[in-house]
Coordinates of C-alpha atoms in Angstrom, one line a residue:
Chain A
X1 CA 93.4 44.0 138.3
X2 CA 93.4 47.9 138.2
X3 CA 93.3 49.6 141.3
X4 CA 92.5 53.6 141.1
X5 CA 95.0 55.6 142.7
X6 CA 93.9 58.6 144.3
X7 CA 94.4 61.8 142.6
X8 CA 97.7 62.9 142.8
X9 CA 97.4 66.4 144.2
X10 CA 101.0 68.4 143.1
X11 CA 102.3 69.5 146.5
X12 CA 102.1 73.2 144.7
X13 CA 98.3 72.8 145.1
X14 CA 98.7 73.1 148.7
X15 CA 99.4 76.3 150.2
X16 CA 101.8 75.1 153.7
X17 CA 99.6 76.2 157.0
X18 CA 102.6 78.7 157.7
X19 CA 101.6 80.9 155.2
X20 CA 98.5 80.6 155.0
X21 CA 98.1 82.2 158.6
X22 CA 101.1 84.3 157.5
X23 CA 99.1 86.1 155.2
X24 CA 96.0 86.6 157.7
X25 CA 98.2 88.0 159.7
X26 CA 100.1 90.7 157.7
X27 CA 96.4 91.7 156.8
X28 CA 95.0 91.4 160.6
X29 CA 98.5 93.9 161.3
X30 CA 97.7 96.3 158.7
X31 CA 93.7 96.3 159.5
X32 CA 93.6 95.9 163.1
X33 CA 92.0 92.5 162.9
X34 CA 89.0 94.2 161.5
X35 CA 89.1 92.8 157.8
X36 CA 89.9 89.1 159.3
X37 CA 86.9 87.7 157.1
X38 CA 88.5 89.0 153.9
X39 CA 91.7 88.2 154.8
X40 CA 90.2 84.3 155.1
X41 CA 88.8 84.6 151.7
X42 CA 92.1 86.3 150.2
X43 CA 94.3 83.4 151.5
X44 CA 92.8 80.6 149.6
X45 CA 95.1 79.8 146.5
X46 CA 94.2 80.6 143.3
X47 CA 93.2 77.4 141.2
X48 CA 92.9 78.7 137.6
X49 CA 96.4 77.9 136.0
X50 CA 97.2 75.2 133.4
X51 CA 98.2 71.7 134.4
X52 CA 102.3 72.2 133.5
X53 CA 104.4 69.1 132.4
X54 CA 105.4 67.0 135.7
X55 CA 108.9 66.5 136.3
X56 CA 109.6 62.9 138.4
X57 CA 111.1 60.7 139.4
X58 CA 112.9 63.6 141.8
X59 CA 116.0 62.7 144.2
X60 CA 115.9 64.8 147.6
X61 CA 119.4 66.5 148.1
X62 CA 121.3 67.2 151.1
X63 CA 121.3 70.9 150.5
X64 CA 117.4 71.4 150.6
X65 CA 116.9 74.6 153.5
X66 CA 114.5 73.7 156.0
X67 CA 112.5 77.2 155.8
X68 CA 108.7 77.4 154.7
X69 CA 108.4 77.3 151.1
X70 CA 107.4 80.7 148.7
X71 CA 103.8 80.0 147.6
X72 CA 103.8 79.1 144.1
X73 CA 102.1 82.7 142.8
X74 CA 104.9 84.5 144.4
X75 CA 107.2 82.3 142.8
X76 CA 105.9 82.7 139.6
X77 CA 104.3 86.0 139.9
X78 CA 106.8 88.3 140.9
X79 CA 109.7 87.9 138.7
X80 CA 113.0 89.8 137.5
X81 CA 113.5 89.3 134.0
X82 CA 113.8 92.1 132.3
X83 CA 114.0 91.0 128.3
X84 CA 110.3 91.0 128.8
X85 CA 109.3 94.5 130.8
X86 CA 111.3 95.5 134.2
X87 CA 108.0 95.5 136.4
X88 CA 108.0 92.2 138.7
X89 CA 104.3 91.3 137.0
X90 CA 105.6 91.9 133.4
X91 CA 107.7 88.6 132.7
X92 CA 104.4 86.5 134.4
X93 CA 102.3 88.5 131.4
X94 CA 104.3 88.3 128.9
X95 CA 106.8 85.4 128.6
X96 CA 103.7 83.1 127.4
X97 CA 105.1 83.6 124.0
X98 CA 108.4 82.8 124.0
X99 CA 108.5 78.9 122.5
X100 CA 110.5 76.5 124.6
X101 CA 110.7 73.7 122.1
X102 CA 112.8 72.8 120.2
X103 CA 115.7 74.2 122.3
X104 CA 119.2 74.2 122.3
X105 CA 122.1 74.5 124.6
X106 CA 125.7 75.3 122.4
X107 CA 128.7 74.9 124.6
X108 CA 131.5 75.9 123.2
X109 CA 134.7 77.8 124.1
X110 CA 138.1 76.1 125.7
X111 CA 136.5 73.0 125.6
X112 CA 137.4 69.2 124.9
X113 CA 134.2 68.4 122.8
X114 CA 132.1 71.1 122.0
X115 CA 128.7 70.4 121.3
X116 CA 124.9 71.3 121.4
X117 CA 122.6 69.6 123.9
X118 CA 118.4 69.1 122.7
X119 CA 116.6 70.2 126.0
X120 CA 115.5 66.8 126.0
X121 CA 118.9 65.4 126.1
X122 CA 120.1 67.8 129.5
X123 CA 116.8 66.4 130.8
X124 CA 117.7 63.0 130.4
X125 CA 121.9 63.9 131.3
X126 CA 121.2 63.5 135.1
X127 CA 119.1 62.4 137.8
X128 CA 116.9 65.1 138.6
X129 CA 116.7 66.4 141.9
X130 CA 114.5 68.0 144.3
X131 CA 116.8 71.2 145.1
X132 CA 115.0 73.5 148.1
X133 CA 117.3 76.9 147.7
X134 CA 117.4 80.1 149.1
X135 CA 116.7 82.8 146.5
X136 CA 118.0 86.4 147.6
X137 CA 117.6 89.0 144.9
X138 CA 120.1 92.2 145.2
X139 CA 116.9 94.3 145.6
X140 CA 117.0 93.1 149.4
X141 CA 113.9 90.5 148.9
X142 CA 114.0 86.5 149.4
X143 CA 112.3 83.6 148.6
X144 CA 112.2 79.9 149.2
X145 CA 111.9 77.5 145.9
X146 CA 112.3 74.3 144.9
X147 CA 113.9 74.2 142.6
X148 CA 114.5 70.9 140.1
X149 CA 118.0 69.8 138.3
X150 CA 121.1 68.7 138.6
X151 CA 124.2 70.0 139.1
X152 CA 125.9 72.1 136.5
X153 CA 129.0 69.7 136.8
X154 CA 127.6 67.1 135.0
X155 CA 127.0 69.1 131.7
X156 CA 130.1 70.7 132.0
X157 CA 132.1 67.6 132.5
X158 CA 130.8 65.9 129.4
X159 CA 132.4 68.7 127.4
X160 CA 135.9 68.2 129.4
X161 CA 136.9 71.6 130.3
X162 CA 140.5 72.3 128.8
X163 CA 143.2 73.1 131.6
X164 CA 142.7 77.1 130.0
X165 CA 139.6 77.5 131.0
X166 CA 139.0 79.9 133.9
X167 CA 135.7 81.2 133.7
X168 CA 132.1 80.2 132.4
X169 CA 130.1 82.5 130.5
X170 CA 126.4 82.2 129.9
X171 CA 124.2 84.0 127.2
X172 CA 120.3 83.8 127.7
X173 CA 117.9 83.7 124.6
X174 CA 117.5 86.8 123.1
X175 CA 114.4 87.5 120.5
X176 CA 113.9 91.0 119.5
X177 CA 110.2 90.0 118.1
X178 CA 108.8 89.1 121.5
X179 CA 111.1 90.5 124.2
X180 CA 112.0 94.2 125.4
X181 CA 113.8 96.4 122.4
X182 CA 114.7 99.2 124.7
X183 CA 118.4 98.8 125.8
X184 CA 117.7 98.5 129.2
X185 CA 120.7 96.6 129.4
X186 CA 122.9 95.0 126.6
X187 CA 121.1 92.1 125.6
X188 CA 121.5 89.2 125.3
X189 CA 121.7 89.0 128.7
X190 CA 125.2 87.6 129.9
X191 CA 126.1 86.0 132.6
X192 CA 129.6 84.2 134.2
X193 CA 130.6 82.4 137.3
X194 CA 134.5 81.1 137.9
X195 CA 134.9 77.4 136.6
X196 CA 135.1 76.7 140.5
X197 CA 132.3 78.4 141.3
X198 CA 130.2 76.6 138.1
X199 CA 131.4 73.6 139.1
X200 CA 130.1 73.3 142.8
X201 CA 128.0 71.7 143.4
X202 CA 125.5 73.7 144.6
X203 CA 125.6 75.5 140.9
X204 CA 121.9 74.0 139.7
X205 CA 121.7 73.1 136.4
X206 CA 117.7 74.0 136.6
X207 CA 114.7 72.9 134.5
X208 CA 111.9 72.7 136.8
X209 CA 110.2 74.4 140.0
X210 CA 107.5 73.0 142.3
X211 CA 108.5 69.7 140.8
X212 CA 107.2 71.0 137.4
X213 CA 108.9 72.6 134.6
X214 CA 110.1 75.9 135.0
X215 CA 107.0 78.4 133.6
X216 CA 108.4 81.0 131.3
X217 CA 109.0 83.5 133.1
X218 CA 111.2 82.0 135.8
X219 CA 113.6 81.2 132.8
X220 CA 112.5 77.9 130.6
X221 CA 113.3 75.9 129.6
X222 CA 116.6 75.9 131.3
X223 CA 118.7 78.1 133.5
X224 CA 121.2 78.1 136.1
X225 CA 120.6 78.9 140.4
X226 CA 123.9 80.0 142.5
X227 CA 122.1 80.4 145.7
X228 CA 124.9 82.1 147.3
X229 CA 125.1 85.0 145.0
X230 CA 122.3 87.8 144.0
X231 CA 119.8 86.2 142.0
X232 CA 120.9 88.4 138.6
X233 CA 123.7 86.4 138.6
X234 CA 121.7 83.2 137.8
X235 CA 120.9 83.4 133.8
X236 CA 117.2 82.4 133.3
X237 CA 116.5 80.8 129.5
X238 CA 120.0 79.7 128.5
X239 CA 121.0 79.4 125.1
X240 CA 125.2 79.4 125.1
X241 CA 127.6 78.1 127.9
X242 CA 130.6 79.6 127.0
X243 CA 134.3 78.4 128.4
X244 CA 136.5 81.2 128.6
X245 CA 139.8 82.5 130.0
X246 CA 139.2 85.3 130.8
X247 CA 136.8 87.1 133.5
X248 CA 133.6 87.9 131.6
X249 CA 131.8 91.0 131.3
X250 CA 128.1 90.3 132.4
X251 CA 125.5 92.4 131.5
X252 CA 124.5 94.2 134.7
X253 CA 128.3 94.6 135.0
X254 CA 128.5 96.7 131.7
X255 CA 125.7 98.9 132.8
X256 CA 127.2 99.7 135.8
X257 CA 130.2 97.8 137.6
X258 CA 130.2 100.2 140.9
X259 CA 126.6 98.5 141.8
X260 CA 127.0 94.9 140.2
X261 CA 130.4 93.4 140.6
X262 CA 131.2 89.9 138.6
X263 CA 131.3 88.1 142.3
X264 CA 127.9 89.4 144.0
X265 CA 128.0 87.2 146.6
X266 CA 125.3 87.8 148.9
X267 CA 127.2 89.6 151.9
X268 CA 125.3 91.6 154.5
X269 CA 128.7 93.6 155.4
X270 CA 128.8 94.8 151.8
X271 CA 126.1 97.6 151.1
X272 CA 124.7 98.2 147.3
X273 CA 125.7 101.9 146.8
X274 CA 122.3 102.9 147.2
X275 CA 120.9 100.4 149.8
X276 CA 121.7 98.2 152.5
X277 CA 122.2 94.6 152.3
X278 CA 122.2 94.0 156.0
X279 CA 118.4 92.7 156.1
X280 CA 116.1 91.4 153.2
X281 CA 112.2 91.2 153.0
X282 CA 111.0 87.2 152.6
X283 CA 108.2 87.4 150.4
X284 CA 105.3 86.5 152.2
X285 CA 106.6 87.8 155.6
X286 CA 105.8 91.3 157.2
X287 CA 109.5 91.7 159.1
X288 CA 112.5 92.1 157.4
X289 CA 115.5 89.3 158.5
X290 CA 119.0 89.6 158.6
X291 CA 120.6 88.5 155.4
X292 CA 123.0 85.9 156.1
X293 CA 126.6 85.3 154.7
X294 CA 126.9 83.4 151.1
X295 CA 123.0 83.2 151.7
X296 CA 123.1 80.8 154.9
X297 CA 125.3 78.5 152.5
X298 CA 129.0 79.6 153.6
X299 CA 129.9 76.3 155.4
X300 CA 129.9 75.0 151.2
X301 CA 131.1 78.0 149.7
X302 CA 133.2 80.1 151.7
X303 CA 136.3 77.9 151.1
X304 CA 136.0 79.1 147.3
X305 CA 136.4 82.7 148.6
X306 CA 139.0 82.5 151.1
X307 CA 142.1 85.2 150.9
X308 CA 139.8 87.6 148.7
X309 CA 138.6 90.9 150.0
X310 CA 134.9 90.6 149.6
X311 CA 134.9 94.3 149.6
X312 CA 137.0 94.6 146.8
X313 CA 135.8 91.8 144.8
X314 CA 131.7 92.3 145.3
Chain B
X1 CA 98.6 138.7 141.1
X2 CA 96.4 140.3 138.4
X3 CA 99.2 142.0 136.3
X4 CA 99.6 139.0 133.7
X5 CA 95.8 138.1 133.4
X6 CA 94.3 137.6 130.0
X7 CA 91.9 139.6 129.1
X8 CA 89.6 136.3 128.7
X9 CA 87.6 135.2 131.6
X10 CA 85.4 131.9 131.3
X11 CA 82.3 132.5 133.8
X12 CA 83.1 131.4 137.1
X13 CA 82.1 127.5 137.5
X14 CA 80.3 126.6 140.6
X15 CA 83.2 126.0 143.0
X16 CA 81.8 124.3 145.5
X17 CA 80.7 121.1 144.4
X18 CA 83.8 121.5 141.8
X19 CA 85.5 121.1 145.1
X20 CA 83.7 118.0 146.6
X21 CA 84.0 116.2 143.6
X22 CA 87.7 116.9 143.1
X23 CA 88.1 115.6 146.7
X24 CA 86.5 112.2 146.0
X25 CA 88.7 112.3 142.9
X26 CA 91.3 112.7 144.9
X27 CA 90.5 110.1 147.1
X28 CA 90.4 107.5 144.7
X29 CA 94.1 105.8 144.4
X30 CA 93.7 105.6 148.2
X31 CA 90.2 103.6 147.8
X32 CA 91.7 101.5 145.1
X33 CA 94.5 100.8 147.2
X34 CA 92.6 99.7 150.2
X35 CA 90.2 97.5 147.8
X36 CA 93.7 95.7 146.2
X37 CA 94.6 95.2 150.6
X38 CA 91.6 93.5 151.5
X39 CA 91.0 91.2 147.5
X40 CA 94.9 90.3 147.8
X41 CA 95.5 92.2 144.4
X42 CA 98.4 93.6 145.9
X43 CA 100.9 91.2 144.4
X44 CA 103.7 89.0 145.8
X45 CA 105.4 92.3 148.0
X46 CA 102.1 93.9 149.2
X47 CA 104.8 96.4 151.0
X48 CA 106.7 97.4 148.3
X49 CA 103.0 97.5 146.2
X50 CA 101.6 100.4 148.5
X51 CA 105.1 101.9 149.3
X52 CA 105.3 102.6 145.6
X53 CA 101.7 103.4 145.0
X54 CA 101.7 106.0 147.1
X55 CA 105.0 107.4 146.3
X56 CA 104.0 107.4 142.7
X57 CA 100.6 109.2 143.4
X58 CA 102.9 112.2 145.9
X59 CA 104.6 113.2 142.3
X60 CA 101.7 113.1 140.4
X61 CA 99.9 115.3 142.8
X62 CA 103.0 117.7 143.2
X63 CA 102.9 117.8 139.3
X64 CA 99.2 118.5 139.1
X65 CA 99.6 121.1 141.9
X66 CA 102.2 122.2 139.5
X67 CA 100.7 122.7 136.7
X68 CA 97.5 124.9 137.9
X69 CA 99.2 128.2 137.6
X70 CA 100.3 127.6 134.0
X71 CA 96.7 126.2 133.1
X72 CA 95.5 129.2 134.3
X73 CA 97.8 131.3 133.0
X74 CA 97.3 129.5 129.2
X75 CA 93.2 129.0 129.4
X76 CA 92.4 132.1 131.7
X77 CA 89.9 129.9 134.1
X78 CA 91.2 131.9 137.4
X79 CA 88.9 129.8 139.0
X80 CA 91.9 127.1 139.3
X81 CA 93.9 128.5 141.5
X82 CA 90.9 127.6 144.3
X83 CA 91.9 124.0 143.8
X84 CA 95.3 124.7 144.4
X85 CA 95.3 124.2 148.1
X86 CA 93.5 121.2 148.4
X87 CA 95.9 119.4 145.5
X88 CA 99.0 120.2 147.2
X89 CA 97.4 118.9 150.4
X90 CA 96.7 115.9 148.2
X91 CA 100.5 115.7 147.7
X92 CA 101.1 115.8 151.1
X93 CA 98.5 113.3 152.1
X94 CA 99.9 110.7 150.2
X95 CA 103.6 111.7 150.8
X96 CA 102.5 111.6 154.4
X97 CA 101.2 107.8 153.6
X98 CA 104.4 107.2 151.7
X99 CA 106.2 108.0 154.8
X100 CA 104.6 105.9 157.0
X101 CA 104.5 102.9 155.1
X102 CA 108.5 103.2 155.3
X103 CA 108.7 104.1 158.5
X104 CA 105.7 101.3 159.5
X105 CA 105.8 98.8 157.3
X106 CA 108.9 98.6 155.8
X107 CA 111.3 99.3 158.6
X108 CA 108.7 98.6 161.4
X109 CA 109.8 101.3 163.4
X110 CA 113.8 100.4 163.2
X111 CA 114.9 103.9 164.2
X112 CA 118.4 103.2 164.2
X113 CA 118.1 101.5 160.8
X114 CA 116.3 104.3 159.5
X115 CA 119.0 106.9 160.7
X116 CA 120.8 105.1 158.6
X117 CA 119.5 104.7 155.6
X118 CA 118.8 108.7 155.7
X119 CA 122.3 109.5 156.7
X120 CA 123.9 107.3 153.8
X121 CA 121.2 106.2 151.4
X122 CA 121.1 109.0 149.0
X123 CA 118.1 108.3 147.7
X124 CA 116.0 107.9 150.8
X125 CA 117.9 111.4 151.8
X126 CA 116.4 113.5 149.2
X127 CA 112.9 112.0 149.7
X128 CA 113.2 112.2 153.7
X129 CA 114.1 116.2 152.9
X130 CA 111.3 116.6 150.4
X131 CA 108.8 115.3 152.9
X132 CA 109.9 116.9 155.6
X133 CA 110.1 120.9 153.9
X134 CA 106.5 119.7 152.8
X135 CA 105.5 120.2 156.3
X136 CA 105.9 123.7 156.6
X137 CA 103.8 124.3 153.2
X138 CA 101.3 122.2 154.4
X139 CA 101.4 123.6 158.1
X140 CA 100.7 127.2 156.2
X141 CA 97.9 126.2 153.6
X142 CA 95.4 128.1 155.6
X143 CA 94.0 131.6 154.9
X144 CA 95.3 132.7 158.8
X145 CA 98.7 131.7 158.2
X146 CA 98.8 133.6 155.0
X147 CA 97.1 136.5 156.7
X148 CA 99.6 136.2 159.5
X149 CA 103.1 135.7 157.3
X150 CA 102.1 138.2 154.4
X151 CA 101.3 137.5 150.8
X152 CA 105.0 137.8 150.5
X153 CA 106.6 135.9 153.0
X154 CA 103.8 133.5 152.7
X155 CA 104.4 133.5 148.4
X156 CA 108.2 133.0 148.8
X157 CA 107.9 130.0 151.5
X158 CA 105.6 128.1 149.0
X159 CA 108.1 128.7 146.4
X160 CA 110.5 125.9 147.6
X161 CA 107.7 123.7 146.8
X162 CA 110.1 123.9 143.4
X163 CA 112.7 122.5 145.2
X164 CA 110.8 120.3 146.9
X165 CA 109.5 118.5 143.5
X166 CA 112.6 118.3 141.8
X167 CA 113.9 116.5 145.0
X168 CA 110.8 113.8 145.2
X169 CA 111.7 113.1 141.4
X170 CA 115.6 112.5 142.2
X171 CA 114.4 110.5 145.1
X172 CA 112.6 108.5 142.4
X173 CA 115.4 108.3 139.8
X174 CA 118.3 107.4 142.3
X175 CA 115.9 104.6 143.2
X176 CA 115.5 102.7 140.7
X177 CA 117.6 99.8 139.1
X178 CA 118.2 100.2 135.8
X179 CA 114.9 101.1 133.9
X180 CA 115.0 105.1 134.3
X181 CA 111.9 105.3 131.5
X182 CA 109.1 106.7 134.4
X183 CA 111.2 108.9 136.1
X184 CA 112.7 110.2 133.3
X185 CA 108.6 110.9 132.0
X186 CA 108.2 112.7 135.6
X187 CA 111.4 114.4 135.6
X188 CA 110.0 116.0 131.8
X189 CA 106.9 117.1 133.3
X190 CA 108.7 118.6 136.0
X191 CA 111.1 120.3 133.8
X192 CA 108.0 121.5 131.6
X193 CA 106.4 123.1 134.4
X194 CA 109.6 124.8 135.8
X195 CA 110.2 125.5 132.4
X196 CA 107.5 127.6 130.7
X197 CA 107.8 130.0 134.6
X198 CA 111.4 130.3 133.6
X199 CA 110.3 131.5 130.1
X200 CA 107.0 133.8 131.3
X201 CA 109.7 135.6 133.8
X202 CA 112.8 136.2 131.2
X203 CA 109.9 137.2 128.4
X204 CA 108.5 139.9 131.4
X205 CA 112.2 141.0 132.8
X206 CA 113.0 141.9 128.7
X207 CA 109.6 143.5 128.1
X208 CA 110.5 145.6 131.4
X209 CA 114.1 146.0 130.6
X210 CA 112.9 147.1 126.8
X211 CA 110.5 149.6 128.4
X212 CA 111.5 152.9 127.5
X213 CA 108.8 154.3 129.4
X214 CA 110.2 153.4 132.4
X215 CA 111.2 156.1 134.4
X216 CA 114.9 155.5 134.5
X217 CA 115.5 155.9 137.9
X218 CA 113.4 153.5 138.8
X219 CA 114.4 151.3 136.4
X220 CA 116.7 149.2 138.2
X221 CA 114.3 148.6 141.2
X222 CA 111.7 147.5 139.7
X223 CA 113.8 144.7 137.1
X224 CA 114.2 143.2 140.5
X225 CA 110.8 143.5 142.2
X226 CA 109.1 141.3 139.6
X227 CA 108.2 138.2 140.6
X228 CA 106.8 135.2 138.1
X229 CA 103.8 133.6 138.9

């Protein structure tokens, strides 16, 4: 007998109560109440995207935050990713283009078994989980997302790391054709973490958001989230996973190391050059909060860190 | 004033409702910007949307405000210079806005934070300093204080307004991340309009110096006295 199931209605449908009155509120502050009406109609979610490709069955994790989710526009809407224009709404205009299948993953360096993985084969490598992370950009502005992978452990233990290898180097997509040709920075765009630090696991292997794959422009078809560090430091659209000896030069490095150390831990003692890091602006929210060590995850990271001046190595 | 003009003069346009309309002109980023507020069109950081919207339309008004005396200089419509004022009041009404969206919005009336951020963010320094010599130029845009300072006095206050755009374009520059492409196009306009005054007042100082029919004792006085418009 077939019994209709209700429509299933993607919990990214539903904008959480919190914000909703979040928004009327910011509005009502800036207005004086007077605009509430508008500020009603402006708080209803915007229904005209595409269906994406579901990701389930999802594990919950132990390291989801508690805090009220980023709506889903602001997640996908206001964007760094700079191969495809360096204002927050260009990647959400223009990474529509860039083809996501087929894709491959080369890992390669100091490695045991080198090899390439389809994107349907690192969807299939682990359990995927439900991940809810704290996103703090070095531009002193935050978000809540969850996020959907696994950790980046299990890839990297299927290569077996050889006992050489210190450091993990990523190298995002890079196509001339449909992406920035200025040399805003040196693309591709590199990235690297310590092998400790890639293999915490905290370090998301990430393919999805909002229990869908990841949209473009948040960095399909798959990249990796550090929550603890600046969000430059986790390399959307991923192409090469590179074991190396070495300390890596990553990209926003190169273009200027005083600003953009390899570590970039998210530390509130330890100011940008040009700006503090002692508060950040949740998206969504009118008040600024205080930013808080290793992103509110030092009771898992901190341990990695210990004995180092964080001043020194930022 | 009248020593460099053209011999051209276009007939005088009717200033008045020249005026009106260029102060709903004017008006107009403002409008759009309240529309985006209340339709939600103001993107993901609505704060950072208006902080920068208004910061980009301060330069472009200083720019404009800029560039009348070389328009007028180049075309011979004289008739510009009456919609000086009310452009470089532009400049400080949106500056003003600028202002208080940091000081309201984005630090909320954190005075201790935003002592701080003056005192050690560079960038925030030379835009706090712009804004605040813009006071006096606005506090003077008014026929009685010009009247009551002197053409002079009054002409050589409303010269740091020089100063005061080359700051609001560092202030711009030392801001952003990486991608220096926009303030790089303001900071060319800039140097444009700096620029061709620089060149007007070295081609009048060796037309002066190159006058033999300067009486040579007064020669040296008056190599000094000019002034560039």
């Amino acid at each position: 007998m077939l019994i209709r199931r209700p429509a299933d209605i993607a919990p990214s449908e539903i904008t959480p109560r919190a914000l909703f009155e979040d928004r009327r509120r910011f509005l009502q502050t800036l207005s004086g109440g007077a605009v509430a009406g508008a500020a009603l109609w402006a708080g209803f979610p915007s229904t005209a995207r595409a269906a994406p490709q579901k990701l389930a069955p999802l594990t919950p994790s132990p390291f989801n935050v508690k805090e009220d989710k980023t709506p889903y526009k602001a997640v996908t809407t206001y964007n760094n990713f700079y191969e495809f224009g360096t204002d927050k709404e260009d990647p959400a205009a223009n990474a529509g283009v860039m083809a996501t299948r087929p894709w491959t993953v080369k890992v390669e360096g100091l490695v045991g078994k080198p090899r390439s993985f389809d994107i349907d084969e690192i969807l299939k490598l682990a359990p995927l989980e439900e991940r809810i992370y704290r996103l703090r950009c070095v531009e002193a502005w935050s978000m809540v997302i969850p996020w959907v992978g696994f950790p980046l452990a299990a890839l990297l233990k299927q290569v077996e790391p050889q006992g050489s290898a210190k450091y993990v180097e990523f190298i995002s997509h890079y196509d001339p054709k449909i992406m920035l040709r200025r040399p805003v920075l040196d693309w591709p765009y590199r990235e690297g973490l310590r092998l400790d630090e890639a293999m915490h696991p905290l370090t998301l292997l990430t393919v999805g958001l909002y229990g869908e794959v990841l949209p473009n422009q948040n960095g399909a078809p798959v990249r990796i989230v550090v929550p603890w560090k600046y969000g430059f430091k986790s390399a959307k659209s991923i192409v090469t996973i590179r074991l190396v000896e070495r300390e890596p030069v990553s990209s926003w490095t190169q273009a200027n190391a005083a600003e953009y150390g390899f570590y970039s831990n998210v530390n509130p003692n330890v100011d940008h050059p040009r700006w503090t890091q002692s508060k950040e602006r949740r998206i969504g929210e009118f008040s600024k909060r205080p930013t808080l060590m290793f992103n509110g995850y030092a009771d898992q990271v901190a341990r990695l860190y210990q004995g180092m001046d964080l001043q020194k190595y930022y | 004033m009248m020593k460099d003009s053209p011999p051209r003069r276009p007939a005088m346009p009717p200033i008045g409702p020249i005026k009106v309309a260029l102060f709903l002109v004017c008006l107009l980023p403002l409008a759009h910007l309240v529309q985006a507020g209340l339709t939600d069109a103001l993107g993901a950081n609505p704060i950072e949307a208006i902080t920068h919207a208004t910061g980009d339309w301060t330069l472009r008004f200083l720019l404009i405000t800029l560039a009348v005396t070389p328009l007028r200089r180049l075309t011979g419509a004289h008739w510009l210079l009456r919609l000086r004022r009310m452009l470089g009041l532009f400049a400080f009404f949106y500056a003003s806005l600028h202002f208080t969206t940091y000081i309201w919005l984005d630090q909320f009336f954190d005075l201790q934070g935003i002592a701080k951020d003056v005192l050690k963010r560079p960038f925030i320094t030379v835009g706090f300093a712009a804004f605040v010599l813009l006071i006096p130029l606005a506090a003077t845009s008014n026929s009685f204080a010009i009247r009551r300072l002197g053409g002079r006095k009054w002409q050589s206050l409303h010269r740091s307004v020089y100063a005061i755009a080359i700051l609001g374009v560092t202030h711009y520059w030392w801001l952003v991340k990486k991608d220096i492409s926009e303030p790089l196009l303001y900071g060319s306009i800039l140097a444009g309009l700096l620029g061709i005054r620089a060149w007007w007042r070295e081609v009048e100082r060796r037309k002066q110096l190159a006058g033999e029919y300067m009486p040579k004792a007064k020669l040296g006085r008056k190599v000094i006295q000019i002034v560039p418009k």
